[in-house]
CSV table of C-alpha atoms in Angstrom, one decimal:
chain,number,residue,atom,x,y,z
F,1,MET,CA,-68.3,-9.7,-0.6
F,2,GLU,CA,-68.1,-6.6,-2.9
F,3,THR,CA,-65.0,-4.5,-2.8
F,4,ILE,CA,-65.6,-0.7,-2.7
F,5,VAL,CA,-63.2,1.7,-4.3
F,6,GLN,CA,-63.9,5.4,-4.0
F,7,ASN,CA,-67.5,4.6,-3.2
F,8,LYS,CA,-67.8,2.5,-6.3
F,9,ALA,CA,-68.4,-1.2,-6.2
F,10,LEU,CA,-66.0,-3.2,-8.3
F,11,LYS,CA,-67.7,-5.3,-10.9
F,12,PHE,CA,-65.6,-8.5,-10.1
F,13,GLY,CA,-65.1,-7.8,-6.5
F,14,SER,CA,-61.8,-9.1,-5.0
F,15,LYS,CA,-59.8,-12.2,-6.0
F,16,LYS,CA,-57.3,-14.1,-4.0
F,17,LEU,CA,-54.3,-16.3,-4.9
F,18,TYR,CA,-55.1,-20.0,-5.3
F,19,ILE,CA,-52.5,-22.2,-3.5
F,20,ASN,CA,-52.8,-25.8,-2.2
F,21,GLY,CA,-56.5,-25.8,-3.0
F,22,GLU,CA,-57.2,-22.7,-0.9
F,23,PHE,CA,-57.7,-19.0,-1.6
F,24,VAL,CA,-55.2,-16.8,0.3
F,25,ASN,CA,-54.5,-13.1,0.5
F,26,GLY,CA,-50.7,-13.4,0.3
F,27,ALA,CA,-48.2,-13.0,3.1
F,28,THR,CA,-48.3,-9.2,3.2
F,29,ASN,CA,-52.0,-8.7,2.1
F,30,ALA,CA,-50.8,-6.6,-0.8
F,31,THR,CA,-53.2,-6.0,-3.6
F,32,THR,CA,-53.5,-4.3,-6.9
F,33,PHE,CA,-56.4,-3.3,-9.1
F,34,ALA,CA,-57.3,-4.7,-12.5
F,35,THR,CA,-58.8,-2.1,-14.8
F,36,CYS,CA,-61.1,-2.2,-17.8
F,37,PRO,CA,-59.5,-0.7,-21.0
F,38,HIS,CA,-62.9,0.7,-22.0
F,39,ASP,CA,-62.6,3.5,-19.5
F,40,GLN,CA,-59.5,2.6,-17.5
F,41,GLN,CA,-61.6,2.2,-14.3
F,42,PRO,CA,-60.8,-0.5,-11.7
F,43,ILE,CA,-63.0,-3.6,-11.9
F,44,CYS,CA,-61.3,-6.1,-9.5
F,45,GLU,CA,-59.0,-6.0,-6.5
F,46,VAL,CA,-56.3,-8.8,-6.9
F,47,ALA,CA,-54.1,-10.2,-4.3
F,48,GLN,CA,-50.3,-10.1,-4.9
F,49,ALA,CA,-48.0,-13.0,-4.1
F,50,THR,CA,-44.7,-12.6,-2.2
F,51,LYS,CA,-41.6,-14.8,-2.6
F,52,GLU,CA,-42.9,-16.7,0.5
F,53,ASP,CA,-46.2,-17.4,-1.2
F,54,THR,CA,-44.4,-18.6,-4.4
F,55,GLU,CA,-42.2,-21.0,-2.5
F,56,PHE,CA,-45.3,-22.4,-0.7
F,57,ALA,CA,-47.0,-22.7,-4.1
F,58,LEU,CA,-44.0,-24.7,-5.5
F,59,GLN,CA,-44.0,-27.1,-2.6
F,60,SER,CA,-47.7,-27.7,-2.7
F,61,ALA,CA,-47.6,-28.2,-6.5
F,62,HIS,CA,-45.0,-30.8,-6.0
F,63,GLU,CA,-47.1,-32.6,-3.4
F,64,GLY,CA,-50.1,-32.3,-5.6
F,65,PHE,CA,-48.1,-33.8,-8.5
F,66,LEU,CA,-47.2,-36.8,-6.3
F,67,ILE,CA,-50.9,-37.6,-5.8
F,68,TRP,CA,-52.3,-36.5,-9.2
F,69,SER,CA,-49.7,-38.4,-11.2
F,70,LYS,CA,-50.5,-41.7,-9.4
F,71,LEU,CA,-54.3,-41.5,-10.0
F,72,PRO,CA,-55.6,-43.9,-12.6
F,73,LEU,CA,-55.9,-42.2,-16.0
F,74,GLU,CA,-59.7,-42.4,-16.1
F,75,GLU,CA,-60.0,-40.9,-12.6
F,76,ARG,CA,-57.8,-38.0,-13.7
F,77,LEU,CA,-59.9,-37.5,-16.9
F,78,ASP,CA,-63.1,-37.6,-14.8
F,79,TRP,CA,-61.8,-34.7,-12.8
F,80,ILE,CA,-60.9,-32.8,-16.0
F,81,ASP,CA,-64.4,-33.4,-17.4
F,82,LYS,CA,-65.9,-32.1,-14.2
F,83,LEU,CA,-63.9,-28.9,-14.5
F,84,ARG,CA,-64.8,-28.6,-18.2
F,85,ASN,CA,-68.5,-28.9,-17.4
F,86,LYS,CA,-68.2,-26.3,-14.6
F,87,ILE,CA,-66.5,-23.9,-17.1
F,88,ILE,CA,-69.2,-24.5,-19.7
F,89,GLU,CA,-71.9,-23.9,-17.0
F,90,ASN,CA,-70.3,-20.5,-16.3
F,91,GLY,CA,-69.4,-19.7,-19.8
F,92,ASP,CA,-71.2,-16.3,-20.0
F,93,LEU,CA,-69.6,-15.1,-16.8
F,94,LEU,CA,-66.1,-16.0,-18.1
F,95,ARG,CA,-66.7,-14.3,-21.4
F,96,GLU,CA,-67.9,-11.2,-19.5
F,97,ALA,CA,-64.7,-11.2,-17.5
F,98,VAL,CA,-62.5,-11.6,-20.6
F,99,CYS,CA,-64.3,-8.7,-22.3
F,100,HIS,CA,-63.9,-6.4,-19.3
F,101,GLU,CA,-60.3,-7.3,-18.4
F,102,MET,CA,-58.9,-7.3,-22.0
F,103,GLY,CA,-61.4,-5.1,-23.9
F,104,LYS,CA,-62.4,-7.5,-26.7
F,105,THR,CA,-66.0,-7.6,-28.0
F,106,TRP,CA,-68.6,-10.1,-26.8
F,107,ASP,CA,-68.5,-11.9,-30.1
F,108,ALA,CA,-64.7,-12.2,-30.0
F,109,SER,CA,-64.7,-13.6,-26.5
F,110,VAL,CA,-66.4,-16.9,-27.5
F,111,GLU,CA,-63.0,-18.0,-29.0
F,112,ASP,CA,-61.4,-17.8,-25.5
F,113,LEU,CA,-64.2,-20.0,-24.0
F,114,THR,CA,-64.3,-22.7,-26.7
F,115,SER,CA,-60.5,-22.9,-26.7
F,116,ILE,CA,-60.2,-23.8,-23.1
F,117,THR,CA,-63.1,-26.3,-23.2
F,118,ASP,CA,-61.8,-27.8,-26.5
F,119,SER,CA,-58.3,-28.2,-25.0
F,120,LEU,CA,-59.5,-30.0,-21.9
F,121,ALA,CA,-61.5,-32.4,-24.1
F,122,PHE,CA,-58.9,-32.9,-26.8
F,123,TYR,CA,-56.0,-33.8,-24.5
F,124,SER,CA,-58.2,-36.1,-22.5
F,125,HIS,CA,-58.8,-38.0,-25.7
F,126,GLU,CA,-55.2,-37.9,-26.7
F,127,MET,CA,-54.1,-39.4,-23.4
F,128,ARG,CA,-56.6,-42.2,-23.9
F,129,VAL,CA,-55.1,-43.1,-27.2
F,130,LYS,CA,-51.5,-42.6,-26.2
F,131,SER,CA,-50.0,-46.0,-25.7
F,132,GLU,CA,-46.6,-47.6,-25.0
F,133,PHE,CA,-44.8,-49.1,-28.0
F,134,GLU,CA,-42.0,-51.6,-28.6
F,135,ILE,CA,-38.7,-51.2,-30.4
F,136,GLU,CA,-37.2,-54.3,-32.1
F,137,ASP,CA,-33.9,-55.5,-30.8
F,138,ARG,CA,-31.5,-56.0,-33.7
F,139,GLN,CA,-29.7,-59.0,-32.1
F,140,GLY,CA,-32.9,-60.5,-30.7
F,141,THR,CA,-31.5,-60.7,-27.1
F,142,HIS,CA,-33.8,-58.2,-25.4
F,143,THR,CA,-37.3,-56.7,-25.5
F,144,HIS,CA,-37.6,-52.9,-25.4
F,145,ARG,CA,-40.7,-51.1,-24.2
F,146,MET,CA,-41.2,-47.3,-24.5
F,147,VAL,CA,-43.7,-46.0,-21.9
F,148,TYR,CA,-45.1,-42.5,-21.2
F,149,GLN,CA,-45.1,-41.1,-17.6
F,150,PRO,CA,-46.1,-37.7,-16.2
F,151,LEU,CA,-43.3,-35.1,-16.2
F,152,GLY,CA,-43.7,-33.2,-13.0
F,153,VAL,CA,-44.6,-29.6,-12.0
F,154,VAL,CA,-45.3,-27.3,-14.9
F,155,THR,CA,-45.0,-23.5,-14.6
F,156,ALA,CA,-47.0,-21.6,-17.2
F,157,PHE,CA,-46.6,-17.9,-17.9
F,158,LEU,CA,-49.6,-16.5,-19.7
F,159,ALA,CA,-49.9,-13.6,-22.2
F,160,TRP,CA,-52.8,-11.1,-21.7
F,161,ASN,CA,-54.3,-11.1,-25.2
F,162,PHE,CA,-56.3,-14.4,-25.0
F,163,PRO,CA,-56.8,-15.0,-21.2
F,164,LEU,CA,-58.7,-18.3,-21.5
F,165,LEU,CA,-57.3,-19.5,-24.8
F,166,ASN,CA,-53.7,-19.2,-23.5
F,167,LEU,CA,-54.7,-20.9,-20.2
F,168,GLY,CA,-56.4,-23.7,-22.1
F,169,PHE,CA,-53.4,-24.4,-24.3
F,170,LYS,CA,-51.4,-25.1,-21.1
F,171,LEU,CA,-53.9,-26.5,-18.7
F,172,GLY,CA,-55.3,-29.2,-21.1
F,173,PRO,CA,-52.0,-31.1,-21.8
F,174,ALA,CA,-50.6,-30.5,-18.3
F,175,LEU,CA,-53.5,-32.0,-16.5
F,176,ALA,CA,-54.2,-34.8,-18.9
F,177,ALA,CA,-50.6,-35.9,-18.8
F,178,GLY,CA,-50.7,-36.2,-15.0
F,179,ASN,CA,-48.8,-33.0,-14.1
F,180,SER,CA,-49.6,-30.3,-11.6
F,181,ILE,CA,-49.5,-26.8,-13.0
F,182,ILE,CA,-48.7,-23.3,-11.6
F,183,ILE,CA,-50.3,-20.6,-13.6
F,184,LYS,CA,-48.6,-17.2,-13.6
F,185,ALA,CA,-51.5,-15.1,-14.8
F,186,SER,CA,-50.8,-11.9,-16.7
F,187,GLU,CA,-51.3,-8.8,-14.5
F,188,SER,CA,-53.3,-7.2,-17.3
F,189,SER,CA,-55.9,-10.1,-17.6
F,190,CYS,CA,-55.8,-12.3,-14.5
F,191,ILE,CA,-59.6,-12.3,-13.6
F,192,SER,CA,-60.6,-15.1,-15.8
F,193,SER,CA,-57.7,-17.3,-14.6
F,194,LEU,CA,-58.7,-16.8,-11.0
F,195,MET,CA,-62.3,-17.6,-11.9
F,196,ILE,CA,-61.1,-21.0,-13.3
F,197,ALA,CA,-59.4,-21.5,-9.9
F,198,GLU,CA,-62.8,-20.8,-8.2
F,199,PHE,CA,-64.5,-23.4,-10.3
F,200,ALA,CA,-61.8,-25.9,-9.5
F,201,HIS,CA,-62.3,-25.2,-5.9
F,202,GLN,CA,-66.1,-25.5,-6.1
F,203,ILE,CA,-65.8,-29.1,-7.5
F,204,ASN,CA,-63.1,-30.0,-4.9
F,205,PHE,CA,-60.4,-30.5,-7.5
F,206,PRO,CA,-57.4,-32.3,-5.8
F,207,LYS,CA,-55.2,-29.8,-3.9
F,208,GLY,CA,-52.0,-28.5,-5.3
F,209,VAL,CA,-52.8,-29.7,-8.9
F,210,ILE,CA,-53.9,-26.3,-10.1
F,211,THR,CA,-52.3,-23.1,-8.7
F,212,VAL,CA,-52.9,-19.5,-9.8
F,213,LEU,CA,-50.5,-16.8,-8.8
F,214,CYS,CA,-50.5,-13.0,-9.5
F,215,GLY,CA,-47.6,-10.8,-8.7
F,216,ASN,CA,-44.5,-9.2,-10.1
F,217,ARG,CA,-41.3,-10.6,-11.6
F,218,GLN,CA,-39.2,-10.4,-8.4
F,219,ASN,CA,-41.8,-12.1,-6.2
F,220,VAL,CA,-43.2,-14.6,-8.6
F,221,GLY,CA,-41.5,-14.9,-12.0
F,222,ILE,CA,-37.9,-15.3,-10.9
F,223,PRO,CA,-38.6,-17.6,-7.9
F,224,LEU,CA,-40.7,-19.9,-10.2
F,225,CYS,CA,-37.9,-20.0,-12.7
F,226,GLU,CA,-35.0,-20.4,-10.3
F,227,SER,CA,-36.6,-23.2,-8.4
F,228,THR,CA,-35.5,-26.8,-9.1
F,229,ILE,CA,-39.1,-28.1,-8.7
F,230,PRO,CA,-40.5,-27.2,-12.1
F,231,LYS,CA,-39.7,-29.6,-14.8
F,232,LEU,CA,-41.3,-27.6,-17.7
F,233,VAL,CA,-41.3,-23.9,-18.1
F,234,THR,CA,-43.9,-22.9,-20.7
F,235,MET,CA,-45.0,-19.5,-21.9
F,236,ILE,CA,-47.0,-17.5,-24.3
F,237,GLY,CA,-45.6,-14.0,-24.7
F,238,SER,CA,-42.7,-12.0,-26.2
F,239,THR,CA,-39.4,-13.2,-27.4
F,240,PHE,CA,-37.7,-11.0,-24.8
F,241,THR,CA,-39.7,-12.6,-22.0
F,242,ALA,CA,-38.9,-16.1,-23.2
F,243,GLN,CA,-35.2,-15.2,-23.2
F,244,LYS,CA,-35.4,-13.9,-19.6
F,245,LEU,CA,-37.3,-17.0,-18.4
F,246,ILE,CA,-34.7,-19.3,-19.9
F,247,GLU,CA,-31.8,-17.2,-18.5
F,248,GLN,CA,-33.3,-17.3,-15.0
F,249,SER,CA,-34.3,-21.0,-15.0
F,250,VAL,CA,-31.2,-22.5,-16.5
F,251,LYS,CA,-29.1,-21.3,-13.5
F,252,THR,CA,-30.4,-24.0,-11.1
F,253,SER,CA,-31.5,-27.0,-13.1
F,254,ILE,CA,-32.1,-28.4,-16.6
F,255,LYS,CA,-35.7,-27.9,-17.5
F,256,ARG,CA,-37.8,-28.3,-20.6
F,257,TYR,CA,-39.1,-25.3,-22.5
F,258,SER,CA,-42.2,-24.7,-24.5
F,259,MET,CA,-42.3,-21.1,-25.6
F,260,GLU,CA,-44.7,-19.5,-28.0
F,261,CYS,CA,-43.2,-16.1,-28.8
F,262,GLY,CA,-44.0,-13.1,-30.9
F,263,GLY,CA,-44.7,-13.0,-34.6
F,264,ASN,CA,-44.2,-10.6,-37.4
F,265,ALA,CA,-46.4,-12.2,-40.1
F,266,PRO,CA,-45.9,-11.3,-43.8
F,267,PHE,CA,-49.0,-11.1,-45.9
F,268,ILE,CA,-48.4,-11.7,-49.6
F,269,LEU,CA,-51.0,-11.0,-52.2
F,270,PHE,CA,-50.1,-12.0,-55.8
F,271,GLU,CA,-51.8,-10.6,-58.9
F,272,ASP,CA,-54.1,-13.6,-59.2
F,273,GLY,CA,-54.9,-13.9,-55.5
F,274,ASN,CA,-58.5,-13.6,-54.2
F,275,MET,CA,-58.7,-10.0,-53.0
F,276,GLU,CA,-62.0,-10.5,-51.3
F,277,ASP,CA,-60.7,-13.3,-49.2
F,278,ALA,CA,-57.5,-11.4,-48.4
F,279,LEU,CA,-59.4,-8.3,-47.3
F,280,GLY,CA,-61.8,-10.4,-45.2
F,281,ILE,CA,-59.0,-12.0,-43.2
F,282,THR,CA,-57.3,-8.6,-42.8
F,283,LYS,CA,-60.4,-7.0,-41.4
F,284,ALA,CA,-61.2,-9.9,-39.1
F,285,ILE,CA,-57.7,-10.1,-37.5
F,286,LYS,CA,-56.4,-6.5,-37.7
F,287,PHE,CA,-59.7,-4.6,-37.2
F,288,GLY,CA,-61.7,-7.3,-35.4
F,289,GLY,CA,-62.6,-8.0,-31.8
F,290,ASN,CA,-59.1,-8.4,-30.5
F,291,ALA,CA,-58.0,-5.0,-32.1
F,292,GLY,CA,-55.0,-6.7,-33.9
F,293,GLN,CA,-53.5,-7.9,-30.6
F,294,VAL,CA,-52.9,-11.4,-32.0
F,295,CYS,CA,-49.6,-13.1,-32.4
F,296,VAL,CA,-50.5,-14.4,-35.8
F,297,ALA,CA,-51.9,-11.1,-37.1
F,298,PRO,CA,-50.6,-10.0,-40.5
F,299,ASN,CA,-48.0,-7.2,-39.8
F,300,ARG,CA,-46.3,-6.6,-43.1
F,301,PHE,CA,-48.5,-6.5,-46.2
F,302,TYR,CA,-46.7,-7.1,-49.5
F,303,ILE,CA,-49.1,-6.5,-52.4
F,304,HIS,CA,-48.3,-7.1,-56.1
F,305,GLU,CA,-47.9,-3.9,-58.0
F,306,SER,CA,-50.7,-4.8,-60.4
F,307,VAL,CA,-53.4,-5.0,-57.7
F,308,TYR,CA,-51.7,-2.7,-55.2
F,309,ASP,CA,-53.9,0.4,-55.7
F,310,GLN,CA,-57.1,-1.6,-55.7
F,311,PHE,CA,-56.2,-3.4,-52.5
F,312,LEU,CA,-55.0,-0.3,-50.8
F,313,LEU,CA,-58.2,1.6,-51.6
F,314,GLN,CA,-60.4,-1.2,-50.3
F,315,LEU,CA,-58.3,-1.6,-47.1
F,316,VAL,CA,-58.5,2.1,-46.3
F,317,GLU,CA,-62.3,1.9,-46.8
F,318,ALA,CA,-62.5,-1.1,-44.5
F,319,ALA,CA,-60.4,0.7,-41.8
F,320,LYS,CA,-62.6,3.8,-42.0
F,321,GLY,CA,-65.7,1.6,-41.8
F,322,THR,CA,-64.7,-0.2,-38.7
F,323,LYS,CA,-67.0,0.6,-35.8
F,324,LEU,CA,-65.3,0.8,-32.4
F,325,GLY,CA,-67.1,-0.1,-29.2
F,326,PHE,CA,-67.2,-2.2,-26.0
F,327,PHE,CA,-68.6,-5.5,-24.9
F,328,LYS,CA,-72.2,-6.1,-26.2
F,329,GLU,CA,-72.7,-2.8,-28.1
F,330,GLN,CA,-74.6,-3.5,-31.3
F,331,GLY,CA,-72.8,-3.5,-34.6
F,332,ILE,CA,-69.3,-3.0,-33.3
F,333,ASN,CA,-66.3,-4.6,-34.9
F,334,MET,CA,-63.4,-3.7,-32.7
F,335,GLY,CA,-62.7,-3.0,-29.0
F,336,PRO,CA,-60.0,-1.0,-27.2
F,337,LEU,CA,-56.4,-2.0,-26.8
F,338,ALA,CA,-55.7,-3.8,-23.6
F,339,ASN,CA,-54.2,-1.0,-21.6
F,340,ALA,CA,-52.5,2.4,-21.7
F,341,ALA,CA,-49.1,0.8,-22.3
F,342,GLN,CA,-50.4,-0.7,-25.5
F,343,ILE,CA,-51.6,2.7,-26.7
F,344,GLU,CA,-48.1,4.1,-26.0
F,345,SER,CA,-46.4,1.2,-27.8
F,346,VAL,CA,-48.5,1.2,-30.9
F,347,SER,CA,-48.4,5.1,-31.1
F,348,SER,CA,-44.6,4.9,-30.9
F,349,PHE,CA,-44.3,2.4,-33.7
F,350,VAL,CA,-46.6,4.5,-35.9
F,351,ASN,CA,-44.8,7.8,-35.2
F,352,GLN,CA,-41.4,6.2,-35.9
F,353,CYS,CA,-42.7,4.8,-39.1
F,354,VAL,CA,-43.9,8.2,-40.3
F,355,GLU,CA,-40.4,9.6,-39.4
F,356,GLN,CA,-38.9,7.0,-41.7
F,357,GLY,CA,-41.1,7.6,-44.7
F,358,GLY,CA,-44.4,6.0,-43.9
F,359,LYS,CA,-47.6,7.8,-45.1
F,360,ILE,CA,-50.7,7.4,-42.9
F,361,LEU,CA,-53.7,7.0,-45.2
F,362,THR,CA,-56.2,6.7,-42.3
F,363,GLY,CA,-56.0,6.4,-38.5
F,364,GLY,CA,-52.7,6.6,-36.7
F,365,LYS,CA,-53.6,7.8,-33.3
F,366,LYS,CA,-55.5,7.2,-30.0
F,367,VAL,CA,-59.2,7.9,-30.1
F,368,GLU,CA,-60.0,10.9,-27.9
F,369,GLY,CA,-61.5,10.0,-24.5
F,370,GLU,CA,-60.5,8.1,-21.4
F,371,GLY,CA,-60.6,4.6,-23.0
F,372,CYS,CA,-57.7,2.8,-24.7
F,373,TYR,CA,-59.2,2.9,-28.2
F,374,PHE,CA,-56.8,3.3,-31.2
F,375,GLU,CA,-57.9,4.2,-34.7
F,376,PRO,CA,-57.7,1.4,-37.3
F,377,THR,CA,-54.6,2.5,-39.2
F,378,VAL,CA,-53.2,2.0,-42.8
F,379,ILE,CA,-49.7,3.1,-43.6
F,380,GLU,CA,-48.2,3.1,-47.0
F,381,LEU,CA,-44.4,2.5,-46.9
F,382,ASP,CA,-41.6,2.4,-49.5
F,383,ASN,CA,-38.7,2.2,-47.1
F,384,ARG,CA,-37.6,-1.5,-46.8
F,385,ARG,CA,-35.3,-0.7,-43.9
F,386,ALA,CA,-38.0,1.0,-41.7
F,387,ASP,CA,-37.8,-0.2,-38.1
F,388,ILE,CA,-41.4,-1.0,-38.0
F,389,LEU,CA,-40.8,-4.0,-40.3
F,390,GLN,CA,-38.7,-5.7,-37.7
F,391,HIS,CA,-41.2,-5.4,-34.9
F,392,GLU,CA,-44.5,-6.9,-34.0
F,393,VAL,CA,-47.0,-4.1,-33.9
F,394,PHE,CA,-49.6,-5.5,-31.5
F,395,GLY,CA,-52.5,-3.4,-32.7
F,396,PRO,CA,-54.8,-2.4,-35.6
F,397,VAL,CA,-52.0,-1.2,-37.8
F,398,CYS,CA,-51.4,-2.3,-41.4
F,399,VAL,CA,-48.1,-1.4,-43.1
F,400,ILE,CA,-48.5,-1.8,-46.9
F,401,MET,CA,-45.8,-2.2,-49.5
F,402,LYS,CA,-45.8,-3.2,-53.2
F,403,PHE,CA,-43.6,-5.8,-54.9
F,404,SER,CA,-42.9,-6.9,-58.4
F,405,THR,CA,-41.3,-10.3,-58.5
F,406,LEU,CA,-41.5,-13.6,-56.6
F,407,GLU,CA,-37.8,-13.4,-55.6
F,408,GLU,CA,-38.2,-9.9,-54.3
F,409,VAL,CA,-41.2,-10.6,-52.1
F,410,LEU,CA,-39.6,-13.7,-50.6
F,411,GLU,CA,-36.6,-11.7,-49.6
F,412,TYR,CA,-38.8,-9.1,-48.0
F,413,ALA,CA,-41.0,-11.7,-46.2
F,414,ASN,CA,-38.0,-13.6,-44.7
F,415,ASP,CA,-36.3,-10.5,-43.5
F,416,SER,CA,-37.4,-10.9,-39.9
F,417,THR,CA,-36.0,-12.6,-36.8
F,418,ALA,CA,-39.5,-13.8,-36.1
F,419,GLY,CA,-41.0,-16.9,-37.8
F,420,LEU,CA,-44.5,-17.7,-36.5
F,421,ALA,CA,-47.4,-17.2,-39.0
F,422,SER,CA,-47.4,-16.2,-42.7
F,423,TYR,CA,-50.0,-15.6,-45.4
F,424,VAL,CA,-50.0,-16.0,-49.1
F,425,PHE,CA,-52.8,-15.6,-51.7
F,426,SER,CA,-52.5,-16.9,-55.2
F,427,GLU,CA,-54.4,-19.2,-57.6
F,428,ASN,CA,-51.2,-20.5,-59.0
F,429,GLU,CA,-50.3,-23.9,-57.4
F,430,GLU,CA,-46.7,-23.7,-58.3
F,431,ILE,CA,-46.3,-20.3,-56.7
F,432,LEU,CA,-48.1,-21.4,-53.6
F,433,GLU,CA,-45.8,-24.4,-53.2
F,434,THR,CA,-42.7,-22.4,-54.0
F,435,VAL,CA,-43.6,-19.7,-51.5
F,436,ALA,CA,-44.6,-22.2,-48.8
F,437,MET,CA,-41.3,-24.1,-49.0
F,438,ALA,CA,-39.3,-20.9,-49.1
F,439,LEU,CA,-41.0,-19.0,-46.2
F,440,GLU,CA,-39.1,-19.2,-42.9
F,441,PHE,CA,-42.2,-19.5,-40.8
F,442,GLY,CA,-43.7,-22.3,-38.7
F,443,GLU,CA,-47.1,-21.7,-40.3
F,444,VAL,CA,-48.0,-20.9,-43.9
F,445,GLN,CA,-51.7,-20.0,-44.4
F,446,GLN,CA,-52.7,-20.3,-48.1
F,447,ASN,CA,-55.7,-18.4,-49.4
F,448,GLY,CA,-57.4,-18.5,-46.0
F,449,VAL,CA,-56.7,-19.1,-42.3
F,450,LYS,CA,-57.4,-22.0,-40.0
F,451,TYR,CA,-56.7,-22.7,-36.4
F,452,ASP,CA,-57.9,-25.5,-34.2
F,453,ILE,CA,-56.8,-27.4,-31.1
F,454,ASN,CA,-55.7,-30.4,-33.2
F,455,LEU,CA,-53.5,-28.3,-35.5
F,456,PRO,CA,-49.9,-27.5,-34.3
F,457,HIS,CA,-49.3,-23.9,-33.5
F,458,LEU,CA,-45.5,-23.3,-33.8
F,459,GLY,CA,-42.8,-20.9,-34.8
F,460,VAL,CA,-39.2,-21.0,-35.9
F,461,LYS,CA,-36.3,-18.6,-35.4
F,462,ASN,CA,-37.1,-16.2,-32.5
F,463,SER,CA,-40.8,-17.2,-32.4
F,464,GLY,CA,-40.5,-20.0,-30.1
F,465,ILE,CA,-39.4,-23.5,-28.9
F,466,SER,CA,-41.8,-26.5,-29.4
F,467,MET,CA,-45.5,-25.7,-29.9
F,468,ASP,CA,-49.0,-25.4,-28.5
F,469,CYS,CA,-52.0,-27.4,-29.7
F,470,SER,CA,-52.1,-30.8,-31.4
F,471,LYS,CA,-51.1,-34.2,-30.2
F,472,PHE,CA,-47.4,-33.3,-30.7
F,473,ALA,CA,-47.6,-30.7,-27.9
F,474,LEU,CA,-48.5,-33.4,-25.4
F,475,ASP,CA,-45.0,-34.9,-25.6
F,476,ASP,CA,-43.6,-31.8,-23.9
F,477,TYR,CA,-45.6,-32.8,-20.8
F,478,LEU,CA,-44.6,-36.5,-20.7
F,479,VAL,CA,-41.5,-38.5,-20.0
F,480,LEU,CA,-40.7,-41.1,-22.5
F,481,LYS,CA,-39.0,-44.0,-20.7
F,482,ARG,CA,-37.2,-47.1,-22.1
F,483,ILE,CA,-37.6,-50.4,-20.3
F,484,SER,CA,-35.2,-53.1,-21.7
F,485,LYS,CA,-35.4,-56.7,-20.6
F,486,LYS,CA,-33.0,-59.5,-21.4
F,487,ILE,CA,-34.8,-62.5,-23.0
């Protein structure tokens, strides 16, 4: 049934919480409205969970785990395949939801869709090939078998920037491993997560295995963390949020953690680096369909002095040539930021940078109008102690500095508490290897960029614990048990 707000039908109607295989309004019938960043108008009414709802969700997820974990592997994987097929069948609807709740362009939304379908397929395959193994007994008196078993209830806190991708990175390994999962959807982009719940419901997915909650920290976040039921707390979000989740959850029981936190990627272009490739990646990530709201987006650009002026000129031209727009508008490159809070955050970083010596060469402010559009921005900076260099600017802002020597740029690049992605461009193999080994980052992208579900996505320092993607991530969702038997 359509929901009407101020005589206007909401595009995505109303969505309820998904608990124990049923859609519920929540104990107090409280709701909030999801808005579209294109015009900041409401597009969906969303039910809000209470503490009572969260406690019920935890209990039903535990009961769901007891059933799901005991199903034969092939039966579990059949259910996952049914869900994947339902998602593919409704792919355009899901992409439309992602565009409207988050603001990304239609072309950019395809990555969200393929990421969740790829994850479900990939981890099903990985569980099929995951097998027990033996450890040799040094005295020859025992046999030792190592077997994998499901871990338990997983609680997953999702970031808003890739609504389906982030969900897929958690849903795939959790379900394939035999766990139930409680999804705490972001308040900024919860529509697509609730749609996945609707598809699960339509195919009669086993009750309690998938739960989707929306609500605030007091009613949902803290109770999920403080409960002794979850065995893994996993998240995609900021370092601050990860710290809070760990602080809250460790009070009651020992849990596992898989946290993908913020980045502050250095982007290093040496004198012999391919400038066309470097500019192409910059435009795609910083001025592309996600408007720079990407954890692996280049943040700090270190350009060798010999090619600095040329790179800077072309980057400014690229920023000025970026066409802003929404959804399926023709010829657009970049959508709006996700919400008004993002506009305020990015504006604050830019203004502070200018106060500390930064020179805006283009952009630097919100686009006039009711939407959350921010101008593609290039800032030239010579102050190595500027605050902006220590923060992740989640938006279409490039801060450019020049360097002279290898030693100098490595010092600049590693001067960050974050350690997720990094980029280096050079045709010199010795330089590439030296920089790769010296950079304090979980990922080093050389002369290009590549991400896929089979490639580990991981950070060091304050950028996270464990990883998403790849067969290695699956181990977070499994118990490794030793069975020793006397001969």
